[in-house]
Tab-separated table of C-alpha atoms and ligand atoms in Angstrom:
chain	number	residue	atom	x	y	z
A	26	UNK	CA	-10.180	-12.265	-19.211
A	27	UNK	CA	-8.993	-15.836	-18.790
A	28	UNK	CA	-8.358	-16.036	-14.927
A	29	UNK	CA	-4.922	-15.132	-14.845
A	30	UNK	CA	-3.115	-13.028	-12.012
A	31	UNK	CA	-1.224	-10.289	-13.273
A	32	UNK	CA	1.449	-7.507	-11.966
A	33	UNK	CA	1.074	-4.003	-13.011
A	34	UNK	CA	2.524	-0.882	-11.800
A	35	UNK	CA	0.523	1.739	-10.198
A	36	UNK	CA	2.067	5.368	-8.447
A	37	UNK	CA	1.916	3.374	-4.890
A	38	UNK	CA	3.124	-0.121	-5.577
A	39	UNK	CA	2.779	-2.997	-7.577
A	40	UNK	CA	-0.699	-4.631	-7.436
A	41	UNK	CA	-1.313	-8.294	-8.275
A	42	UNK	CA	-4.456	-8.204	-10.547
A	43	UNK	CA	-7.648	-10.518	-11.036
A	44	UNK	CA	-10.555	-9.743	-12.456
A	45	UNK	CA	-13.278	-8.886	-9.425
A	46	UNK	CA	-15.923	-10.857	-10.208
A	47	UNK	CA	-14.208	-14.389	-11.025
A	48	UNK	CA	-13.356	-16.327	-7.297
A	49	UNK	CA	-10.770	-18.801	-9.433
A	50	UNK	CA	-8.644	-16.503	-10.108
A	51	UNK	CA	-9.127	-14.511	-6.752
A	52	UNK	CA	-7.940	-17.908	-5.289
A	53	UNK	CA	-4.577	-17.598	-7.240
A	54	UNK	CA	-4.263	-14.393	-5.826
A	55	UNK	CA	-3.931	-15.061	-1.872
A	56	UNK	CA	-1.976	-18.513	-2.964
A	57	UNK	CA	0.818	-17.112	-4.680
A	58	UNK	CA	1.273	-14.426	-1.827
A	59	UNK	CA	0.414	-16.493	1.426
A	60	UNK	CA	-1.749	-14.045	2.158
A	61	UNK	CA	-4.515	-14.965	5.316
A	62	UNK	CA	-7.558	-15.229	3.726
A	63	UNK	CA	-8.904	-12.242	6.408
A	64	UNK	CA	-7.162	-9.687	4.337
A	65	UNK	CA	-9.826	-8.069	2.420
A	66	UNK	CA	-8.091	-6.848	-1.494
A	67	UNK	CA	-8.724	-3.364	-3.122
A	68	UNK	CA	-10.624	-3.063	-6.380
A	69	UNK	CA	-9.065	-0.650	-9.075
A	70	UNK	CA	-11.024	0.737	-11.658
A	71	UNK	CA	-9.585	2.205	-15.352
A	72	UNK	CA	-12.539	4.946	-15.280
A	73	UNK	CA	-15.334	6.215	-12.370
A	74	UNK	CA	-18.487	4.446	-14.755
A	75	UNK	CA	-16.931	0.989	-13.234
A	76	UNK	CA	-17.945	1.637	-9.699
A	77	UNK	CA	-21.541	1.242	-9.705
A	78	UNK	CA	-20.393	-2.258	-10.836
A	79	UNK	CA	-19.001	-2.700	-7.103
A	80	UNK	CA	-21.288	-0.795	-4.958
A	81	UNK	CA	-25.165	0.870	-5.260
A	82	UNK	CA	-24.431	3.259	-2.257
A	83	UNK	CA	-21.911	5.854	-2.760
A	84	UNK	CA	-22.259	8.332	0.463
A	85	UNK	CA	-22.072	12.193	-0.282
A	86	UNK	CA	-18.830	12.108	1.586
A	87	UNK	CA	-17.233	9.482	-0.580
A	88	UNK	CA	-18.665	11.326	-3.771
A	89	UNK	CA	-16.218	14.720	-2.762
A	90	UNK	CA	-13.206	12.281	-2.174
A	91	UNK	CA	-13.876	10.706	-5.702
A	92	UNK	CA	-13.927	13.903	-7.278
A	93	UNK	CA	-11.142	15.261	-5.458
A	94	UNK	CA	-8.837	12.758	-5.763
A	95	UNK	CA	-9.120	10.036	-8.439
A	96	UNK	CA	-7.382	9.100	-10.092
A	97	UNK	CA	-4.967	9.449	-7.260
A	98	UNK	CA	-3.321	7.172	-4.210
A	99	UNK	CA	-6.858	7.400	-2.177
A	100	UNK	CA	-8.578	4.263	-1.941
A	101	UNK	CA	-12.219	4.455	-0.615
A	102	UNK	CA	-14.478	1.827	1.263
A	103	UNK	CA	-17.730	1.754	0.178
A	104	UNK	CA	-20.698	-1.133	0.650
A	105	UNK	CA	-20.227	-3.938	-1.294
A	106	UNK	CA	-23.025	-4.812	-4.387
A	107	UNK	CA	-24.157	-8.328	-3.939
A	108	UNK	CA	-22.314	-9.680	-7.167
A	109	UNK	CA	-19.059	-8.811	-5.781
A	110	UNK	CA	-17.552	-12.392	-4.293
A	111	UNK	CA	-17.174	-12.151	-0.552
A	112	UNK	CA	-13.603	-13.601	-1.123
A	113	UNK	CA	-12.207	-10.483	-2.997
A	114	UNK	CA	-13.491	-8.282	0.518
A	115	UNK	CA	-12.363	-10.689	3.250
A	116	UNK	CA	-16.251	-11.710	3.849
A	117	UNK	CA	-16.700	-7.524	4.395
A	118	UNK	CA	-20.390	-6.684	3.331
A	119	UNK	CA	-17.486	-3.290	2.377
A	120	UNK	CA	-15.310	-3.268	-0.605
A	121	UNK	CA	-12.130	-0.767	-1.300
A	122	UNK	CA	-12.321	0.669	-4.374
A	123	UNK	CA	-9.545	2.974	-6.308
A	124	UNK	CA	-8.551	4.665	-9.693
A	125	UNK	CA	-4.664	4.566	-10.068
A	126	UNK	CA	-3.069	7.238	-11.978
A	127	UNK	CA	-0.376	5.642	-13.483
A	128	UNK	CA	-0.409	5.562	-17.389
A	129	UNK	CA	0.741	1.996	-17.507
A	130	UNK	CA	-2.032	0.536	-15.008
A	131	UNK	CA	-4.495	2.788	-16.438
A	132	UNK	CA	-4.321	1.380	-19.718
A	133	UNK	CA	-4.331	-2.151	-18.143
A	134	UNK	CA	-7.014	-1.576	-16.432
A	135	UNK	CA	-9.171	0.365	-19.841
A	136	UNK	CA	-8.146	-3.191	-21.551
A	137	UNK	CA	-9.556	-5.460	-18.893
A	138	UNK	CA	-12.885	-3.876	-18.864
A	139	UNK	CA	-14.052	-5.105	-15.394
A	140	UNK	CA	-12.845	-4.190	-12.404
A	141	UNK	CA	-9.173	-5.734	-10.711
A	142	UNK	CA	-8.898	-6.640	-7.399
A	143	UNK	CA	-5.389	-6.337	-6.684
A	144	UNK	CA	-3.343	-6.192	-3.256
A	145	UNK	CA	0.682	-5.681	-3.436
A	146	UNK	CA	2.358	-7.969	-5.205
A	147	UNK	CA	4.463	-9.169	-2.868
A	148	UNK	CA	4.772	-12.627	-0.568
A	149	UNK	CA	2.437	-10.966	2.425
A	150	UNK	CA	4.646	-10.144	5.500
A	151	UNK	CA	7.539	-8.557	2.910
A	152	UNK	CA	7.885	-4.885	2.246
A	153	UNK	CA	5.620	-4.273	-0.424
A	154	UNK	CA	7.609	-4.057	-3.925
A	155	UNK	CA	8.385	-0.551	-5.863
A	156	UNK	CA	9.864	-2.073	-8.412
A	157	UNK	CA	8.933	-5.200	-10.661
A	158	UNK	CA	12.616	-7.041	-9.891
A	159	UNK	CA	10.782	-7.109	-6.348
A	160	UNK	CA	8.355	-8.601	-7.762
A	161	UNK	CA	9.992	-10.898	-9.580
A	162	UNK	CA	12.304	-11.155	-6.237
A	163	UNK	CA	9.024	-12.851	-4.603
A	164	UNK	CA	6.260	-14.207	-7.242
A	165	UNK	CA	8.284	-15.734	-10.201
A	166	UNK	CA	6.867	-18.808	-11.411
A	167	UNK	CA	3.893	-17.911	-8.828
A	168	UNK	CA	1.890	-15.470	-11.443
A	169	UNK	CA	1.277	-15.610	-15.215
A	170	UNK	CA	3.006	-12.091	-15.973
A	171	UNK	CA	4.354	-8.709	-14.177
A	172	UNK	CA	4.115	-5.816	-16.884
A	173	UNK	CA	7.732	-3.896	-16.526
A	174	UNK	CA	7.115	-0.618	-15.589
A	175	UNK	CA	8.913	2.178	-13.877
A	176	UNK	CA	9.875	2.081	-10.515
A	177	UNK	CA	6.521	3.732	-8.744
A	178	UNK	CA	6.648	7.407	-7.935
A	179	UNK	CA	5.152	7.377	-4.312
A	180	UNK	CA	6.343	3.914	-3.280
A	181	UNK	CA	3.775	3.489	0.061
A	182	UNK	CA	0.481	2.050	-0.406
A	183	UNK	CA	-2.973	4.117	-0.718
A	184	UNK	CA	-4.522	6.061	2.090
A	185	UNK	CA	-7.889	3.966	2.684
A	186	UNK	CA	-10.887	6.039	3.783
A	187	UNK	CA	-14.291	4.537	5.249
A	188	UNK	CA	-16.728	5.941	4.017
A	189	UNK	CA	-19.361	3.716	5.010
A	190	UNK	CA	-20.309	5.311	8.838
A	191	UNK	CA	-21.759	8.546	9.408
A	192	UNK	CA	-18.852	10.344	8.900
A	193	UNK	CA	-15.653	9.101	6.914
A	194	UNK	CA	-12.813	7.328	8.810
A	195	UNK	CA	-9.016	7.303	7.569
A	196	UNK	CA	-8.029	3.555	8.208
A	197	UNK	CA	-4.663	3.879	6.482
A	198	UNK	CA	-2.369	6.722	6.245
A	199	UNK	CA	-0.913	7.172	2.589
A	200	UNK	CA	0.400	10.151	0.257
A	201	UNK	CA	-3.224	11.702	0.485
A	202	UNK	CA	-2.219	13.295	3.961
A	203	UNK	CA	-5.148	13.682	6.495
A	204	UNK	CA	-4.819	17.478	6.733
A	205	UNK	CA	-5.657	17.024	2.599
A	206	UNK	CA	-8.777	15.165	3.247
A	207	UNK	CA	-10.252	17.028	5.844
A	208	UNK	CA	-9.902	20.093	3.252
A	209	UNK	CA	-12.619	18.020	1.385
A	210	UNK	CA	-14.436	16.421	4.293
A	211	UNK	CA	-14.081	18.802	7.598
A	212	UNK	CA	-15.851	15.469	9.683
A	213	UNK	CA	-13.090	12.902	8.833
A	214	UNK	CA	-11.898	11.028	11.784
A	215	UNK	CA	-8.317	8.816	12.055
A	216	UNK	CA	-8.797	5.291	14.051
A	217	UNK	CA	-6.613	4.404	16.203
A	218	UNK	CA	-5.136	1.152	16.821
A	219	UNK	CA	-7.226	0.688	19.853
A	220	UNK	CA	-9.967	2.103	18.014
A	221	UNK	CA	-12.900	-0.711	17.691
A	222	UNK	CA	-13.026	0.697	14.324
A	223	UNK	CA	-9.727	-0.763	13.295
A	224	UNK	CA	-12.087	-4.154	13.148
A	225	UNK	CA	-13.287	-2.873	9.463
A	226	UNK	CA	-9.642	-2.679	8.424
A	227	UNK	CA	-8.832	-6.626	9.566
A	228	UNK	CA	-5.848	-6.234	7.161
A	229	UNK	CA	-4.451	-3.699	9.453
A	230	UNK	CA	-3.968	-6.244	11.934
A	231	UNK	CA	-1.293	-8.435	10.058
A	232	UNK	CA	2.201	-7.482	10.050
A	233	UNK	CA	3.302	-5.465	6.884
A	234	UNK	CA	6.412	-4.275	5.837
A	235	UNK	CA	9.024	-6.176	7.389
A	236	UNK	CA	12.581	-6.797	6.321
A	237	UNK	CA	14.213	-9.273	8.042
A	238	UNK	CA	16.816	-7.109	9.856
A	239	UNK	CA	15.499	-5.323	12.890
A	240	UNK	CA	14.440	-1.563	12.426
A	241	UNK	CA	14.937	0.930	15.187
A	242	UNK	CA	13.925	4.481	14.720
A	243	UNK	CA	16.609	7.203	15.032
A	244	UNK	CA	15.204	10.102	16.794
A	245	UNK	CA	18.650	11.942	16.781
A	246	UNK	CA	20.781	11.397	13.714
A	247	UNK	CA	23.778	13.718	15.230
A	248	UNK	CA	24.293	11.188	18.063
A	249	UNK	CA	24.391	7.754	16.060
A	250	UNK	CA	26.937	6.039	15.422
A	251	UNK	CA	27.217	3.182	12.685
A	252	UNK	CA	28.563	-0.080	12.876
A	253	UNK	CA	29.605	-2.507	9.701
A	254	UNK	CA	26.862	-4.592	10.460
A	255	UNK	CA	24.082	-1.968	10.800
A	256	UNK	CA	22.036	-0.021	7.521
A	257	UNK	CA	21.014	3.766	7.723
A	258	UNK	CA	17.634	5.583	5.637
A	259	UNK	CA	17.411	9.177	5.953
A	260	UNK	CA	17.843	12.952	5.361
A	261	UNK	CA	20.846	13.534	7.043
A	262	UNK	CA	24.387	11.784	7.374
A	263	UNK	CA	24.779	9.414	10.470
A	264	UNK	CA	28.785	8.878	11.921
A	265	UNK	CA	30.524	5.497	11.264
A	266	UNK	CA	31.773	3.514	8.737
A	267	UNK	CA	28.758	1.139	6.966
A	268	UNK	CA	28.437	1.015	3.583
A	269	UNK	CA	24.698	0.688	3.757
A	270	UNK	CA	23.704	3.880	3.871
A	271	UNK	CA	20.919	6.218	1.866
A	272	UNK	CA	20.747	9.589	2.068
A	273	UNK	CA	17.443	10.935	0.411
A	274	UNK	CA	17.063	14.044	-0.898
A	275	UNK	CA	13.417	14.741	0.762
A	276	UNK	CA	10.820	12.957	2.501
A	277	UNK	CA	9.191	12.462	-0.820
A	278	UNK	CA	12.781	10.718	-1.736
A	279	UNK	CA	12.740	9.102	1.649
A	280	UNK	CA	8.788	7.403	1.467
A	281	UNK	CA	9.819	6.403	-2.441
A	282	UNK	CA	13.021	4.757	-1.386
A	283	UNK	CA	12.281	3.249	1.990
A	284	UNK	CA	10.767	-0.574	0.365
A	285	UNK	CA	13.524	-0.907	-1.941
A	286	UNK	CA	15.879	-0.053	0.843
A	287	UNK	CA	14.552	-2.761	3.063
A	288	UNK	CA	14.993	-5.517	-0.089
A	289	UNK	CA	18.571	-4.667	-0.552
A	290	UNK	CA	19.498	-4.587	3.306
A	291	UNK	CA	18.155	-8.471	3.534
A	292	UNK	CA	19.772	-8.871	0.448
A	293	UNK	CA	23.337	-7.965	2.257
A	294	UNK	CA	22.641	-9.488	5.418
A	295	UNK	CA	22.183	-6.120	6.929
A	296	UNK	CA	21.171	-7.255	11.021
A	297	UNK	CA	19.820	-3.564	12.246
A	298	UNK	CA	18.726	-0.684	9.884
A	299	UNK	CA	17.778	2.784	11.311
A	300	UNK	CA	15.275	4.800	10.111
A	301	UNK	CA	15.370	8.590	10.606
A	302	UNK	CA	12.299	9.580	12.454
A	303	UNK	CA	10.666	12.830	10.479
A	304	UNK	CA	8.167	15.094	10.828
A	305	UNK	CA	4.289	13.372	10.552
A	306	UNK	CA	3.183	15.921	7.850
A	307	UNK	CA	2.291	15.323	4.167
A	308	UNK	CA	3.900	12.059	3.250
A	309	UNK	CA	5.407	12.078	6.374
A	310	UNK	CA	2.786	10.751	8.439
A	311	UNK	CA	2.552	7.209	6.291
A	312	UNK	CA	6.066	6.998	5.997
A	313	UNK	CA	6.384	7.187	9.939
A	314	UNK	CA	3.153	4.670	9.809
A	315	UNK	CA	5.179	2.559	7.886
A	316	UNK	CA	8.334	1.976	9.583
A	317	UNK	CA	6.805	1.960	12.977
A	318	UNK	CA	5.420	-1.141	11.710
A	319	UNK	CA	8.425	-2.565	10.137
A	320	UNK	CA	10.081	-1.713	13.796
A	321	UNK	CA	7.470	-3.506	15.868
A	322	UNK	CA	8.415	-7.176	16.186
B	14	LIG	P1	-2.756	-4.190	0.257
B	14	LIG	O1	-3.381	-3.916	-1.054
B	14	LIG	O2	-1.941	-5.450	0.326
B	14	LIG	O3	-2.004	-2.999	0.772
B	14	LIG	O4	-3.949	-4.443	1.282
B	14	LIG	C1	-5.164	-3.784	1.205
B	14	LIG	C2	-5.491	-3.165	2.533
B	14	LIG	O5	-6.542	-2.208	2.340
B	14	LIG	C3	-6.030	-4.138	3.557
B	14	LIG	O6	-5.002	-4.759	4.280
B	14	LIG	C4	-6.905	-3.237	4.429
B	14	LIG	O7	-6.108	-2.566	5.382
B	14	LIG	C5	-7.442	-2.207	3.437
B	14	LIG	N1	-8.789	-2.600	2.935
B	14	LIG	C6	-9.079	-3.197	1.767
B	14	LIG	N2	-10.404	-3.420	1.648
B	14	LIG	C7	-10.972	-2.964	2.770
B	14	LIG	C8	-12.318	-2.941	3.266
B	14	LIG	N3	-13.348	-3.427	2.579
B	14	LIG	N4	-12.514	-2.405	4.477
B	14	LIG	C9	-11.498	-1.913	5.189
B	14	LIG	N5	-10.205	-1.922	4.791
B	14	LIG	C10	-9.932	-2.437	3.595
B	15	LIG	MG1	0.098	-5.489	0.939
């Protein structure tokens, strides 16, 4: 490890990597993507005996949701161990910790050895990048390498779970639904964005996601109508005559596709792109997370 920042793939997105425990190179991280220095970064481990490494507390809750679902797109919060630098968790005494499934990150990860803090790589404010031509698109010459893998499989960032109160909270909705994690943990809770609880989450409060173009949400496909100028994601066929349009086979297709839509519409100058509004089940629910954010301006 020689302080480097690197991007891998992972089944979510592509993370930018340092190792955890050296602050030079978790520096590099929030320069190359502008990212406010509030924003506390996720910790991704190649195999479960690296956690104890980040935290000496592990709450029975958090135990089920480490067994159930790592490696998987669940990233806990757990206390922080005092040798993990308050700059990788935002000054949180809390750190965010997650296995990623993906062969080629996995293998990274084995090969690093310590721990990798890594947030999306993207430039923070952009839709986070599913591919690594988006990152490439944002970072080049900003970060010492982006391994070329596959476009990722889920495309929308991990579900983050506090597990650090009494009972566990779901900060961020992700492809781990919530009706999946209170099958392991009946007491989970979601925050709301009034929810005081929102506070641990300060990353939640910057806006993520955004193209440029504005996004509206289309609650009725059957009455839209399309103009040259406007972009369409969805399940079913809008009317009119644009030729940015991307019909997607399920809302699996739709939540893998929706980032890489966004790039290309500010790519073509694309001024409005609707979003079919879909049911908040399964993946659902982050993908409707995720472009109410991209619509609020
Ligand atoms: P990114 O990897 O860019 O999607 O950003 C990581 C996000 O995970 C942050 O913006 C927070 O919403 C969340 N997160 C990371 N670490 C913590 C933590 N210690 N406590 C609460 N939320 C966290
Ligand atoms: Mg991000």
């Amino acid at each position: 490890m020689r302080g480097g920042i690197v991007a891998f793939p992972t089944e979510t997105v592509y993370g930018l990597g340092a190792d955890v425990f050296n602050e030079r190179a978790i520096r590099k991280i929030f320069d190359a993507k502008k990212r406010p220095a509030d924003n506390p970064l996720i910790a991704h481990v190649g195999s479960l005996d690296q956690i104890p490494s980040l935290t000496n507390r592990a709450s029975k809750s958090a135990e089920r949701l480490i067994a159930a679902f790592f490696p998987g797109p669940l990233t806990v919060v757990l206390p922080r161990s005092a040798t993990v630098p308050l700059l990788a968790t935002a000054g949180l005494d809390t750190i965010g910790v997650r296995m990623p499934s993906n062969d080629l990150a996995q293998q990274f990860l084995r090969e690093c050895k310590v721990p990798i803090v890594a947030p999306s790589a993207n430039l923070s404010g952009r839709p986070s990048p599913t591919t690594w031509m988006a990152v490439s698109e944002d970072l080049d010459g900003r970060i010492d390498c982006i391994l070329q893998g596959d476009p990722t499989t889920i495309g929308l960032e991990s579900t983050v779970v506090d597990c650090t109160g009494e009972s566990p909270v779901l900060l961020r909705r992700g492809a781990v639904s919530f009706e999946r994690l209170r099958e392991i943990v009946s007491d989970i809770s979601e925050a709301s964005s009034e929810d005081p609880d929102l506070a641990k989450s300060p990353g939640m409060k910057h806006r993520h996601y955004s193209p440029m173009a504005v996004v509206v949400i289309a609650d009725d496909v059957t009455s839209l109508v399309l103009s040259t100028s406007d972009a369409f994601i969805g399940l079913q066929r809008p009317a009119g005559d644009s030729d940015q349009i991307r019909i997607c086979d399920s809302v699996e297709d739709y939540a893998a596709s929706l980032f890489e839509f966004f790039r290309q519409c500010d790519r073509n100058g694309i001024a409005r792109i609707y979003c079919e509004k879909v049911s908040e089940t399964g993946i659902g629910g982050a993908l409707m997370d995720r472009i109410r954010r991209a619509a609020e301006k």
